[in-house]
């Protein structure tokens, strides 16, 4: 499992959390700076084992997903849609167990 920081052509940043065998788990919301994206990663690391940061959702396109809620209740990130509930729940379990120690890959920005 690894975090990385990405940059849009317009200059916004976001984080991603991925796992080698499961692909992209969370895509962060755009923020104004690389430092802000790293702060969000640090917050996720510190709170990954807290059930209350995961909001279970059913996307309009179908499937099962979750939102990652930050300290003020705002959305920090979103999962991809999963085909079934157990896949989504397994992704959350994996994040809860491993995101706290997941490294930050060297910046691509």
XYZ file of N, CA and C in Angstrom, residues 6-72:
201
model
N -0.413 13.766 -6.643
C -0.532 14.016 -8.081
C -0.896 15.489 -8.290
N -0.663 15.970 -9.512
C -0.945 17.370 -9.833
C -1.753 17.451 -11.123
N -2.792 18.301 -11.111
C -3.587 18.526 -12.308
C -2.884 19.539 -13.205
N -3.251 19.595 -14.478
C -2.684 20.616 -15.363
C -2.962 22.044 -14.886
N -4.027 22.233 -14.111
C -4.379 23.567 -13.594
C -3.631 23.921 -12.310
N -2.824 23.005 -11.818
C -2.014 23.308 -10.646
C -2.577 22.871 -9.313
N -3.702 22.151 -9.302
C -4.219 21.588 -8.055
C -3.535 20.260 -7.779
N -3.596 19.838 -6.528
C -2.967 18.589 -6.101
C -4.007 17.683 -5.464
N -3.737 16.409 -5.454
C -4.570 15.453 -4.739
C -3.697 14.273 -4.373
N -4.190 13.450 -3.439
C -3.458 12.239 -3.085
C -4.195 11.021 -3.601
N -3.451 9.963 -3.767
C -4.019 8.657 -4.090
C -3.450 7.638 -3.120
N -4.269 6.672 -2.784
C -3.829 5.532 -1.990
C -4.113 4.289 -2.813
N -3.082 3.532 -3.077
C -3.258 2.327 -3.885
C -2.566 1.148 -3.218
N -2.947 -0.018 -3.665
C -2.383 -1.270 -3.159
C -2.061 -2.122 -4.373
N -0.903 -2.708 -4.382
C -0.404 -3.420 -5.560
C -1.407 -4.415 -6.148
N -2.020 -5.234 -5.323
C -2.926 -6.272 -5.836
C -4.367 -5.804 -6.003
N -4.686 -4.624 -5.471
C -6.073 -4.154 -5.501
C -6.245 -2.834 -6.229
N -5.161 -2.262 -6.720
C -5.242 -1.025 -7.488
C -5.551 0.185 -6.632
N -6.163 1.158 -7.256
C -6.474 2.428 -6.607
C -7.594 2.239 -5.590
N -7.340 2.652 -4.343
C -8.330 2.512 -3.276
C -9.038 3.828 -2.979
N -8.280 4.935 -2.939
C -8.846 6.247 -2.618
C -8.224 7.289 -3.541
N -9.055 8.176 -4.038
C -8.597 9.364 -4.755
C -9.013 10.565 -3.920
N -8.032 11.379 -3.527
C -8.306 12.550 -2.718
C -8.969 13.650 -3.520
N -9.586 14.571 -2.816
C -10.185 15.745 -3.435
C -9.080 16.753 -3.770
N -9.255 17.558 -4.812
C -8.229 18.551 -5.171
C -8.014 19.584 -4.062
N -6.746 19.912 -3.836
C -6.363 20.955 -2.880
C -5.367 21.890 -3.564
N -5.100 23.032 -2.946
C -4.323 24.087 -3.599
C -2.820 23.843 -3.654
N -2.292 22.983 -2.778
C -0.838 22.824 -2.745
C -0.438 21.384 -2.460
N 0.793 21.077 -2.817
C 1.343 19.758 -2.511
C 1.397 19.561 -0.995
N 1.751 20.620 -0.269
C 1.807 20.539 1.190
C 0.439 20.191 1.780
N -0.636 20.753 1.223
C -1.989 20.453 1.709
C -2.343 18.993 1.445
N -1.938 18.466 0.283
C -2.191 17.053 -0.019
C -1.430 16.153 0.957
N -0.205 16.526 1.278
C 0.588 15.745 2.234
C -0.028 15.827 3.629
N -0.547 16.979 4.015
C -1.240 17.101 5.305
C -2.440 16.162 5.358
N -3.165 16.053 4.256
C -4.311 15.134 4.227
C -3.849 13.691 4.357
N -2.749 13.346 3.704
C -2.188 11.993 3.847
C -1.852 11.721 5.307
N -1.202 12.681 5.961
C -0.838 12.502 7.374
C -2.086 12.326 8.236
N -3.156 13.064 7.924
C -4.392 12.922 8.680
C -4.990 11.531 8.469
N -4.996 11.061 7.220
C -5.513 9.718 6.936
C -4.688 8.675 7.674
N -3.378 8.794 7.630
C -2.520 7.843 8.358
C -2.893 7.797 9.843
N -3.089 8.961 10.438
C -3.367 9.043 11.872
C -4.757 8.532 12.249
N -5.693 8.553 11.302
C -7.092 8.210 11.624
C -7.631 7.020 10.835
N -6.790 6.320 10.121
C -7.253 5.233 9.247
C -7.992 4.133 9.994
N -7.680 3.949 11.265
C -8.338 2.874 12.012
C -9.653 3.310 12.668
N -10.120 4.506 12.359
C -11.363 5.040 12.916
C -12.515 4.782 11.947
N -13.451 3.942 12.342
C -14.609 3.624 11.487
C -15.386 4.852 11.048
N -15.379 5.898 11.855
C -16.217 7.058 11.583
C -15.753 7.882 10.390
N -14.540 7.662 9.895
C -14.098 8.431 8.724
C -14.596 7.820 7.417
N -15.139 6.611 7.467
C -15.627 5.932 6.265
C -17.149 6.072 6.168
N -17.613 6.698 5.117
C -19.056 6.810 4.876
C -19.398 5.907 3.703
N -20.193 4.884 3.949
C -20.570 3.930 2.908
C -21.564 4.587 1.960
N -21.380 4.361 0.656
C -22.250 4.970 -0.348
C -22.615 3.955 -1.428
N -23.649 4.301 -2.173
C -24.049 3.551 -3.365
C -24.021 4.549 -4.520
N -22.994 4.499 -5.364
C -22.878 5.474 -6.460
C -24.049 5.394 -7.428
N -24.321 6.507 -8.089
C -25.427 6.548 -9.046
C -25.212 5.569 -10.197
N -23.958 5.286 -10.534
C -23.672 4.325 -11.607
C -23.764 2.879 -11.133
N -24.092 2.678 -9.856
C -24.246 1.339 -9.308
C -23.006 0.889 -8.557
N -23.122 -0.246 -7.913
C -22.020 -0.786 -7.141
C -22.030 -0.252 -5.719
N -20.874 -0.363 -5.064
C -20.721 0.033 -3.667
C -19.427 0.826 -3.551
N -19.435 1.849 -2.718
C -18.253 2.701 -2.592
C -18.221 3.285 -1.185
N -17.256 4.166 -0.951
C -17.195 4.888 0.308
C -16.525 6.237 0.105
N -16.867 7.149 0.996
C -16.211 8.446 1.072
C -15.320 8.434 2.296
N -14.248 9.172 2.234
C -13.360 9.348 3.377
C -13.604 10.753 3.918
N -14.088 10.836 5.152
C -14.441 12.113 5.766
C -13.298 12.630 6.621
N -13.020 13.926 6.493
C -11.940 14.567 7.227
C -12.366 15.086 8.580
N -11.497 15.864 9.231
C -11.749 16.315 10.601
C -12.994 17.188 10.752
N -13.340 17.953 9.745
C -14.536 18.806 9.839
C -15.751 18.140 9.211
